[in-house]
CSV table of C-alpha atoms in Angstrom, one decimal:
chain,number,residue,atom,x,y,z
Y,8,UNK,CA,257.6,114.4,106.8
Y,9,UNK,CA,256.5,116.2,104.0
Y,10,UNK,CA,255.5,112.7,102.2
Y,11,UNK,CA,253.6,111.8,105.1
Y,12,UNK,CA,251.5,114.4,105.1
Y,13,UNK,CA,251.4,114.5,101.5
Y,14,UNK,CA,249.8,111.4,101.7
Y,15,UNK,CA,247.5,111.6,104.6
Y,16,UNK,CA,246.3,114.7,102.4
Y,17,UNK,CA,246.2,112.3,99.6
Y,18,UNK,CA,243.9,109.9,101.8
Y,19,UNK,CA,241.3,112.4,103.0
Y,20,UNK,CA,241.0,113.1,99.3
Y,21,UNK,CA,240.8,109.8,98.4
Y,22,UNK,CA,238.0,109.0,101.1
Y,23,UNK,CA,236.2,112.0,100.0
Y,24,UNK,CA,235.7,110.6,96.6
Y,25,UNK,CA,234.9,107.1,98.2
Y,26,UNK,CA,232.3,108.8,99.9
Y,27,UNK,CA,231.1,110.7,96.8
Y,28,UNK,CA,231.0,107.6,94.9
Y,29,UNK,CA,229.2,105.5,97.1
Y,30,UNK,CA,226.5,108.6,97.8
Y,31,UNK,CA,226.7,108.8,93.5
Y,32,UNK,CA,226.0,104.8,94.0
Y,33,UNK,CA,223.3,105.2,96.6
Y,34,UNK,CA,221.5,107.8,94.8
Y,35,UNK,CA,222.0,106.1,91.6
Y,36,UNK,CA,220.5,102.8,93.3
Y,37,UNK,CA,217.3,105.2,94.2
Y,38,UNK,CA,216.7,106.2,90.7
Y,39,UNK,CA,217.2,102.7,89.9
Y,40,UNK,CA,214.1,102.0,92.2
Y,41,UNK,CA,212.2,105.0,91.6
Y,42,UNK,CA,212.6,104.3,87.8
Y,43,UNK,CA,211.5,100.5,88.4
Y,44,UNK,CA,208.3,102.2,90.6
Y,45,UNK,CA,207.6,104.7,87.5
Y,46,UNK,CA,208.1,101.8,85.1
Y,47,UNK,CA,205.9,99.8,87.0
Y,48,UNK,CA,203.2,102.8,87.1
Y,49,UNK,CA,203.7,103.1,83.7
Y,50,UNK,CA,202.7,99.6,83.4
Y,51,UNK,CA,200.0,100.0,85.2
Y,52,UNK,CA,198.8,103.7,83.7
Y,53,UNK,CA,199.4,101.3,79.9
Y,54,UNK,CA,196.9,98.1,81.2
Y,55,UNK,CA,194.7,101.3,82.7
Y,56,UNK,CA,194.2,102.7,79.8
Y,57,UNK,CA,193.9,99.8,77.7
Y,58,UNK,CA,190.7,98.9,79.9
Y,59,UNK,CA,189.3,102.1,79.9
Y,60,UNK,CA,190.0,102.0,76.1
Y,61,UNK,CA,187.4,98.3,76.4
Y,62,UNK,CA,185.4,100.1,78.4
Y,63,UNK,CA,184.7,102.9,75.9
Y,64,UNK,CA,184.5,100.6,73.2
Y,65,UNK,CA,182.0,98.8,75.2
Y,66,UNK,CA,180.2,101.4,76.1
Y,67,UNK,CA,180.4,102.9,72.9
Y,68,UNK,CA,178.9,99.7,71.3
Y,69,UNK,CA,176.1,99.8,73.7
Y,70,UNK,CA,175.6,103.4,72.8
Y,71,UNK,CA,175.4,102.2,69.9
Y,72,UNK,CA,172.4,99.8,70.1
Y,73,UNK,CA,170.5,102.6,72.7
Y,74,UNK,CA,170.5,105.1,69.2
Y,75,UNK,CA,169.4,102.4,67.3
Y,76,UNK,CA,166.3,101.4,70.3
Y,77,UNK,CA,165.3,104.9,70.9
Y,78,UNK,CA,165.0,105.6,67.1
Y,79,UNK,CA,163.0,101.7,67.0
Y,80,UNK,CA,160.8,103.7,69.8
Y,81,UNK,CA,160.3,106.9,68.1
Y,82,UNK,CA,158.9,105.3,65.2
Y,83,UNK,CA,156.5,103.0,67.2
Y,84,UNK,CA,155.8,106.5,69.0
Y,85,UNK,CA,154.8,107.9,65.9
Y,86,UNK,CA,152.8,104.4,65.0
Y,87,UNK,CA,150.8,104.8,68.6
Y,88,UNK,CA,150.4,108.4,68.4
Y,89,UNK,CA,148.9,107.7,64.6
Y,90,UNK,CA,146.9,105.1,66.4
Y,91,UNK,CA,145.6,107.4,69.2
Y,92,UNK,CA,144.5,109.8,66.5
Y,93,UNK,CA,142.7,107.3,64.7
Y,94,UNK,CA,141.0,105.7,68.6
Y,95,UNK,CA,140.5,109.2,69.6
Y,96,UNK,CA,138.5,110.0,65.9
Y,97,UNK,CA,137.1,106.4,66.6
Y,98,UNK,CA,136.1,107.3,70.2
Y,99,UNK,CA,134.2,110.5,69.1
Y,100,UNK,CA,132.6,108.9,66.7
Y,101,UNK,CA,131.1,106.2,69.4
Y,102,UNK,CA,130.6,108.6,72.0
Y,103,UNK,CA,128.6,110.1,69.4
Y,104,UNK,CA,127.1,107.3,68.8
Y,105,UNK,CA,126.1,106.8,72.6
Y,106,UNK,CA,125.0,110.1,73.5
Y,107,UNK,CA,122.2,109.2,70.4
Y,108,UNK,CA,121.8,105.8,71.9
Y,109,UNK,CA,121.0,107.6,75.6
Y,110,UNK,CA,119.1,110.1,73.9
Y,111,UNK,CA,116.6,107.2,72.4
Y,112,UNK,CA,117.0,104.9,75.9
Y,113,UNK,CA,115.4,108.2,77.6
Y,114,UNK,CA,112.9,108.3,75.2
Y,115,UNK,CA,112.2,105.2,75.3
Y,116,UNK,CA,112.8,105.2,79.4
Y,117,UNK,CA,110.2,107.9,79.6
Y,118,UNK,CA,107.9,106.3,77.3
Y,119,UNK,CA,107.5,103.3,79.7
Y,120,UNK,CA,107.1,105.6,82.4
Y,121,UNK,CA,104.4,107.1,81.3
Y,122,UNK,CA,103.0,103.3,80.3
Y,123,UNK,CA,103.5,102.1,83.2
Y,124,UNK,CA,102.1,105.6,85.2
Y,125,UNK,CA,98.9,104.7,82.8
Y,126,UNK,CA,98.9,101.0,83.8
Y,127,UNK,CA,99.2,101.7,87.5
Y,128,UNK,CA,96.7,104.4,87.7
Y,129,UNK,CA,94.0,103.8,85.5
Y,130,UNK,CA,94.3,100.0,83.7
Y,131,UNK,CA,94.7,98.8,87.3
Y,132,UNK,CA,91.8,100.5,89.2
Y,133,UNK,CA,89.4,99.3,86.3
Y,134,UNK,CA,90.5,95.6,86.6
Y,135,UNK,CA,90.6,95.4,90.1
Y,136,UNK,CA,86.6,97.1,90.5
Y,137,UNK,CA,85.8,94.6,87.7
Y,138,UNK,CA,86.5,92.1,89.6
Y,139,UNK,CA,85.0,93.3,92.1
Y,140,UNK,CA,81.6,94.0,90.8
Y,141,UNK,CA,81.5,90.4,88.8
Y,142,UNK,CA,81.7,88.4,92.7
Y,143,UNK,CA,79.0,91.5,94.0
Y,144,UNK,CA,76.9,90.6,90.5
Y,145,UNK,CA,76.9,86.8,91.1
Y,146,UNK,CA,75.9,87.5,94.8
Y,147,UNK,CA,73.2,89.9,93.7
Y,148,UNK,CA,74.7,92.8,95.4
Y,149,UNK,CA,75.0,96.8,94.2
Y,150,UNK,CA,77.7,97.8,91.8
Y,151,UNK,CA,80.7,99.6,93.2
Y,152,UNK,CA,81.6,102.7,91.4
Y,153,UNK,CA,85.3,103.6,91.3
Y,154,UNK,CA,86.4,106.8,92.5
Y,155,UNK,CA,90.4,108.6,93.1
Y,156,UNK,CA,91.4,109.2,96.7
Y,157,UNK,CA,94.9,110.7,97.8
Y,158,UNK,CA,95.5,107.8,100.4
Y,159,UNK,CA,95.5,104.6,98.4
Y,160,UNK,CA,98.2,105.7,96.4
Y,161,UNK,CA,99.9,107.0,99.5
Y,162,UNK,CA,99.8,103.7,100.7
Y,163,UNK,CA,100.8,101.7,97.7
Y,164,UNK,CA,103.8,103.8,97.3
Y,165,UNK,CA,105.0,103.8,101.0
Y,166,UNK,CA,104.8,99.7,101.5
Y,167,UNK,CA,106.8,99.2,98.0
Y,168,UNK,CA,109.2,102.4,99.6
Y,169,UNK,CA,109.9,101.0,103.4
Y,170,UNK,CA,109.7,97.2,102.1
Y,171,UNK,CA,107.0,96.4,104.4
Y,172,UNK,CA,103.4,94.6,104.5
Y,173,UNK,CA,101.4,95.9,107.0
Y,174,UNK,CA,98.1,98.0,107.6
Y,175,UNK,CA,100.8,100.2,110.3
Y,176,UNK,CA,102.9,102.7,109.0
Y,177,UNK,CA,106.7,102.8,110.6
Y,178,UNK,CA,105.1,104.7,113.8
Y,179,UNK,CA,102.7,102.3,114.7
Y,180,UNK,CA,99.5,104.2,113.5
Y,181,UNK,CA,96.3,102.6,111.9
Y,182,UNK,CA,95.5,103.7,108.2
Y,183,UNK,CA,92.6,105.9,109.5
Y,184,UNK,CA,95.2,108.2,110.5
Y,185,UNK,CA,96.9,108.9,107.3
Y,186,UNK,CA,92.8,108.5,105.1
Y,187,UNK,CA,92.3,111.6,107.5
Y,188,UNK,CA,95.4,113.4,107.0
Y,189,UNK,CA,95.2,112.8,103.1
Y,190,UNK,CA,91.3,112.9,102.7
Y,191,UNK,CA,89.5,114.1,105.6
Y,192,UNK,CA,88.4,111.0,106.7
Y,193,UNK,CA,85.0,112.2,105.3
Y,194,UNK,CA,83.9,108.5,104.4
Y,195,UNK,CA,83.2,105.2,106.1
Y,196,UNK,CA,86.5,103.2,104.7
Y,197,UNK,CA,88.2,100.1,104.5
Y,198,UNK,CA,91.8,98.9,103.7
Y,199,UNK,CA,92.7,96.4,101.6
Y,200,UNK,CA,96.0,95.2,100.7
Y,201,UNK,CA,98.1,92.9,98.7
Y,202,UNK,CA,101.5,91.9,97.7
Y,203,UNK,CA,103.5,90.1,95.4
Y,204,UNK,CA,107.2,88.8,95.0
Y,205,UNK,CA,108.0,87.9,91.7
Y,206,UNK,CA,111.7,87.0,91.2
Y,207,UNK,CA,111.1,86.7,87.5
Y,208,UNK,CA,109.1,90.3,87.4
Y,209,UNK,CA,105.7,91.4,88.1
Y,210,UNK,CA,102.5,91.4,85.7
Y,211,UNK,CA,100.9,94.6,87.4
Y,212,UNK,CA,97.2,93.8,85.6
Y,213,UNK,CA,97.5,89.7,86.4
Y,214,UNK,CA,99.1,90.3,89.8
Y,215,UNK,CA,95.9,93.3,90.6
Y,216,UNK,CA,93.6,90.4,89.3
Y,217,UNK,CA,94.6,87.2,91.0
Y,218,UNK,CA,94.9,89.2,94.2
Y,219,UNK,CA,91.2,90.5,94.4
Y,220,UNK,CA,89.7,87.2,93.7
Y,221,UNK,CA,92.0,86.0,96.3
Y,222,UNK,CA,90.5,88.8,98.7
Y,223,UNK,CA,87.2,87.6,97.3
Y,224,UNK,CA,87.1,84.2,97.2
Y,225,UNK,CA,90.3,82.9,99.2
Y,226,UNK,CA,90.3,84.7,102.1
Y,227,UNK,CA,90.0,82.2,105.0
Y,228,UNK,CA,93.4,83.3,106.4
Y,229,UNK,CA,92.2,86.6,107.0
Y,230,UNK,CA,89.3,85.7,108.8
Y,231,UNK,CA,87.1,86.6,105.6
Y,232,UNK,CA,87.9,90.9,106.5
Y,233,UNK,CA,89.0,91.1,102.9
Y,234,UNK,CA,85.9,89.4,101.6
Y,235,UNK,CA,83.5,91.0,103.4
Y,236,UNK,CA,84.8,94.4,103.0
Y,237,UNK,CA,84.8,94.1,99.2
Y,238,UNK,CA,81.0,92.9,99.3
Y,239,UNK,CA,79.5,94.8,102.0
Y,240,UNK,CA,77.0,96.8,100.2
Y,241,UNK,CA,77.3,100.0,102.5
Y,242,UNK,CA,80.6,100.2,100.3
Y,243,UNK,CA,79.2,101.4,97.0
Y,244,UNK,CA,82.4,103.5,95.8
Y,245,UNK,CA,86.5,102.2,95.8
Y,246,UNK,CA,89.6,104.0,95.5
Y,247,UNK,CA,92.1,101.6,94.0
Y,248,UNK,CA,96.2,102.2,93.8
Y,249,UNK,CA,99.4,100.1,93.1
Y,250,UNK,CA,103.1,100.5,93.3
Y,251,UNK,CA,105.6,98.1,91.6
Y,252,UNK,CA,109.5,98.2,91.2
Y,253,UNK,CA,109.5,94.8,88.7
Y,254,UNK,CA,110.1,92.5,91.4
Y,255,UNK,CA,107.5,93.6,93.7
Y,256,UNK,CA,104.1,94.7,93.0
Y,257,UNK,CA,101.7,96.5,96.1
Y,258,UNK,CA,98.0,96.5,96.0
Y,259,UNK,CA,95.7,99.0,97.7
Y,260,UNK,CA,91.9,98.6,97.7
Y,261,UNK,CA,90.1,100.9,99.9
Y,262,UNK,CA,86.4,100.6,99.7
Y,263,UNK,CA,84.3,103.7,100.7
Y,264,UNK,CA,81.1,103.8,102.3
Y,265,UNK,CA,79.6,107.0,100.8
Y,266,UNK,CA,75.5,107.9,101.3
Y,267,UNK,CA,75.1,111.3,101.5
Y,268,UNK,CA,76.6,114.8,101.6
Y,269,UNK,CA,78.5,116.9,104.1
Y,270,UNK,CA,76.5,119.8,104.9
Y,271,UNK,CA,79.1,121.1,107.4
Y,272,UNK,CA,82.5,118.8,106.9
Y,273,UNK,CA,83.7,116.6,110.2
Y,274,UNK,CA,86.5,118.3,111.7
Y,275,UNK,CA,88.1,119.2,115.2
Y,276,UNK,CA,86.9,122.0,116.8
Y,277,UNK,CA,88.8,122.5,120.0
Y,278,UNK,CA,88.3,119.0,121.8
Y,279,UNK,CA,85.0,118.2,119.9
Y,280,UNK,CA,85.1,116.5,116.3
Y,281,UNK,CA,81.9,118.4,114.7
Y,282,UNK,CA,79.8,118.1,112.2
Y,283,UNK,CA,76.1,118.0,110.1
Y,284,UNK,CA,75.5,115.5,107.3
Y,285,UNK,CA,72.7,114.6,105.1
Y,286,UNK,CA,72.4,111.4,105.0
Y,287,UNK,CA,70.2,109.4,101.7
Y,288,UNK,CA,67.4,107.3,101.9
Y,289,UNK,CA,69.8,104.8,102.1
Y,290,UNK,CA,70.0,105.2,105.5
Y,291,UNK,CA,67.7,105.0,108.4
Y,292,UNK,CA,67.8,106.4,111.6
Y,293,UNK,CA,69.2,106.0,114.7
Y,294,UNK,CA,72.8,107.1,114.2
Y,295,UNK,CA,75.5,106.5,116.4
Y,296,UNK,CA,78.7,107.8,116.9
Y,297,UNK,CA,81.3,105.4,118.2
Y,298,UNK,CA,84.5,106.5,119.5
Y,299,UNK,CA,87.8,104.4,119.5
Y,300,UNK,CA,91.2,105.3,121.6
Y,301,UNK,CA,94.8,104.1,120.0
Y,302,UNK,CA,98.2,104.7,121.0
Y,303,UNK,CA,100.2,103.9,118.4
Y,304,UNK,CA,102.9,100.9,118.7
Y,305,UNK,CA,105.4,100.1,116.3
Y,306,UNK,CA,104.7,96.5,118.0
Y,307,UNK,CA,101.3,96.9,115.4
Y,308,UNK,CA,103.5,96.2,112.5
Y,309,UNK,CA,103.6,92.4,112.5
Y,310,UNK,CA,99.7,92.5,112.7
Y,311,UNK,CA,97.9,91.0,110.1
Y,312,UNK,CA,94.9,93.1,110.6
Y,313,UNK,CA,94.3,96.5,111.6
Y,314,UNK,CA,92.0,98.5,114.3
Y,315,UNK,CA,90.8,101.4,115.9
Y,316,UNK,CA,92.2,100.1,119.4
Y,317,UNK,CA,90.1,100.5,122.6
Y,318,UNK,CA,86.3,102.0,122.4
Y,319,UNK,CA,85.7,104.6,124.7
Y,320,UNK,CA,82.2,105.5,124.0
Y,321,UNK,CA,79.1,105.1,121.7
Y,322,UNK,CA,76.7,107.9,121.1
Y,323,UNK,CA,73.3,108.4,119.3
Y,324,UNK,CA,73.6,111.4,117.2
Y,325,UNK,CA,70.8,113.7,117.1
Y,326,UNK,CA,69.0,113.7,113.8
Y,327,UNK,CA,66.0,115.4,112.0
Y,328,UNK,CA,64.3,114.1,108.6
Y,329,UNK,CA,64.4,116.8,105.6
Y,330,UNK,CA,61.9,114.8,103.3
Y,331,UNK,CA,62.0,112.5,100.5
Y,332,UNK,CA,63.9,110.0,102.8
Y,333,UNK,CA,66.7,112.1,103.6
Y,334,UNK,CA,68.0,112.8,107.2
Y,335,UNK,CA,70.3,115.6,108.8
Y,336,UNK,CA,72.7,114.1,111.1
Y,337,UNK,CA,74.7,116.2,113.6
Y,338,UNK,CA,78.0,115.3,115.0
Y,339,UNK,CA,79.0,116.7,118.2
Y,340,UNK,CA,81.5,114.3,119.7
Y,341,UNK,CA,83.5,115.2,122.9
Y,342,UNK,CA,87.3,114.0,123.3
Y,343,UNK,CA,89.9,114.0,126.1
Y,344,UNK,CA,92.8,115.8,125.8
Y,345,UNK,CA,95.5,112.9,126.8
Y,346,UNK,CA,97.3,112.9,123.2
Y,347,UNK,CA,96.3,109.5,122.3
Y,348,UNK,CA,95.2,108.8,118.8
Y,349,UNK,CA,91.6,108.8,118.5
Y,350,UNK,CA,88.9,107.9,115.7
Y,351,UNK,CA,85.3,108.8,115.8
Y,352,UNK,CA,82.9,106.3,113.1
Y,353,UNK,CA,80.3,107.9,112.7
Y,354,UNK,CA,77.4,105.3,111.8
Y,355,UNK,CA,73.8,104.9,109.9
Y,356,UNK,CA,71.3,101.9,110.4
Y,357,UNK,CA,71.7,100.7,106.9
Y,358,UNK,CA,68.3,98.9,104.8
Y,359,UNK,CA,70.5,95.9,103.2
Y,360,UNK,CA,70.4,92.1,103.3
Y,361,UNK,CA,73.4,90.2,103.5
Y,362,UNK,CA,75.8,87.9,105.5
Y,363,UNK,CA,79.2,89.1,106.6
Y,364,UNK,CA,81.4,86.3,107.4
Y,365,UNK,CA,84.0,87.6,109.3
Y,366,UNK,CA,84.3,87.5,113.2
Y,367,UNK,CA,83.0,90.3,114.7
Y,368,UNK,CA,82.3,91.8,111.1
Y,369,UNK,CA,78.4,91.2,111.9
Y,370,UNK,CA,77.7,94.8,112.5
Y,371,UNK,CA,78.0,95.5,108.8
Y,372,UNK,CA,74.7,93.4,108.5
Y,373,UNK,CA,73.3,96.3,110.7
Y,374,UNK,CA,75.5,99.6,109.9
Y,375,UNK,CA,77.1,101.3,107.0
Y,376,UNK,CA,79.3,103.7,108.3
Y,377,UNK,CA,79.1,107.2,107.7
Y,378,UNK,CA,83.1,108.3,108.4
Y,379,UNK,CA,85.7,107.3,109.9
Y,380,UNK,CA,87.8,110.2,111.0
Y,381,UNK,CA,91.1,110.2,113.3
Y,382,UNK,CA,92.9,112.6,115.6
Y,383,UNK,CA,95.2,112.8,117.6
Y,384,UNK,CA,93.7,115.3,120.6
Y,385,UNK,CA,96.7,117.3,122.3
């Protein structure tokens, strides 16, 4: 009994070691596993590191050769920044240099300014009356004398300024407007004008020349107005003006009818133009007074003439003789108050002897005009 137990005690011993040794076995298998995993990781971590360790000596060498660029660029930084000293030392040398050249170009610039100021306003006028006077000399007609007037050079300048060719300005009003505005309309006048295009640049002298012997002596087209207002003998005085840009050269050639002296200016006096005048022997009783009524139209502008628009009324002006052939002419001229634009001539019966050729321009064989002076009556 006591051996049976004995060995059934011996058994359960036994199979408690069993046990231990396979859990020994099982946990030994584990660490066999988890030795083969860290072996494996070790592995791994090994060929890890040995790429990180190409990696470095990659990067390393590439280091390497960015040291050896960025000291290649700091010496062609020190090459430019040697060379922007010497362009900056260069550069204020030429700006220098300039600032002389644009000092002499102003000079210069001013110089021919003031040439071509003197050209315009006085070599021009002298040509142009020249001319003038040789065609009146051949035709046995008086000398014109050549005067300054404000509106000529008005004119000139404001054609060359708007790019225009007309006897209108932008408004649609005749130049008797502007020759009273500027000068009083205290004369009998005429405007003449010219232009030329010259792609290759304006002569202002040659251009002044050929286009009053053109007004003179070509003037067909125009119905012979030019020709006959540059030889009329009632205009014994011009007022001559030009305006060029190079390309483009304007001509202004108003002739003036002046015989006498204003004892008592034209002017308006409420709705009357007024005025006394002493007229010279070269002029002969009656005088008239004729009056003209315009509203202005910029539809004017692509006229190739100019006028005083409708006549309202013609009036002999009451006169008296002072002696020695002189008269005193008295201008008392009534107008309506409607705003329109209105110009009163004011004409003597002249003691020349000559043809006009223009149509309608036959009066001038009969009249020299006294002024020609324009309102507007509001």
């Amino acid at each position: 009994m006591r051996a049976v137990v004995a060995v059934a005690v011996l058994l359960v011993a036994l199979t408690a070691v069993v046990l231990q040794y396979i859990n020994v076995v099982n946990q030994y298998a584990e660490c066999t596993v988890y030795a083969e995993r860290i072996k494996n990781m070790l592995k791994a971590s090994a060929e890890s590191v040995n790429t990180c360790r190409q990696k470095l000596a990659s990067v390393e060498a590439q280091l390497g050769e960015v040291v050896a660029e960025r000291d290649r660029l700091e010496v062609k930084v020190a090459l430019l920044q040697r060379q922007l000293v010497e362009m900056n030392a260069s550069l204020s040398h030429m700006q220098s240099l300039l600032n002389a050249e644009k000092t002499r170009a102003a000079s210069l610039g001013a110089a021919l300014s003031a040439a071509t100021s003197a050209l315009l306003r006085y070599e021009v006028p002298v040509k142009v009356v020249e001319e003038i006077n040789k065609a009146r000399a051949s035709m046995g007609l008086p000398q014109v004398k050549l005067i300054n007037l404000t509106t000529p050079w008005f004119r000139a300048a404001y054609l060359l300024q708007h790019g225009i060719f007309t006897h209108y300005d932008l408004e649609g009003r005749h130049p008797g407007y502007w020759f009273t505005k500027l000068d009083g309309g205290l004369y009998g006048f005429d405007e003449n004008i010219a232009r030329s295009i010259c792609p290759a640049g304006c002569n202002p002298l040659k251009e002044a020349v050929e286009n009053t012997r053109l007004m003179i002596y070509n003037n067909s087209a125009a119905g012979f107005a030019h020709r006959d207002s540059l030889l009329d003998p009632c205009n014994n005085h011009a007022a001559v003006a030009a305006a060029w840009d190079g390309g483009r050269f304007y001509l202004a050639v108003y002739m003036l009818s002046i015989h006498g002296i204003w004892m008592d200016p034209i002017k308006k006096d409420g709705e009357r133009v007024v005025g006394v005048y002493l007229a010279s022997p070269d002029l002969k009783p009656p005088f008239y007074a004729a009056v003209f009524k315009d509203m202005p139209s910029r539809a004017y502008l692509i006229r190739g003439f100019y006028g005083y628009g409708n006549q309202t009324g013609f009036y002999q002006l009451k006169h008296e003789p002072i002696g020695g052939g002189w008269h005193k002419v008295y201008i008392d001229v009534a107008l309506p108050n409607d705003g329109a634009l209105y110009t009163v001539v004011v004409l003597g019966t002249n003691n020349y002897t000559w043809t006009p050729l223009s149509p309608g321009g036959q009066w001038r064989a009969t009249f020299c005009r006294i002024a020609d002076y324009t309102v507007i009556n509001r």
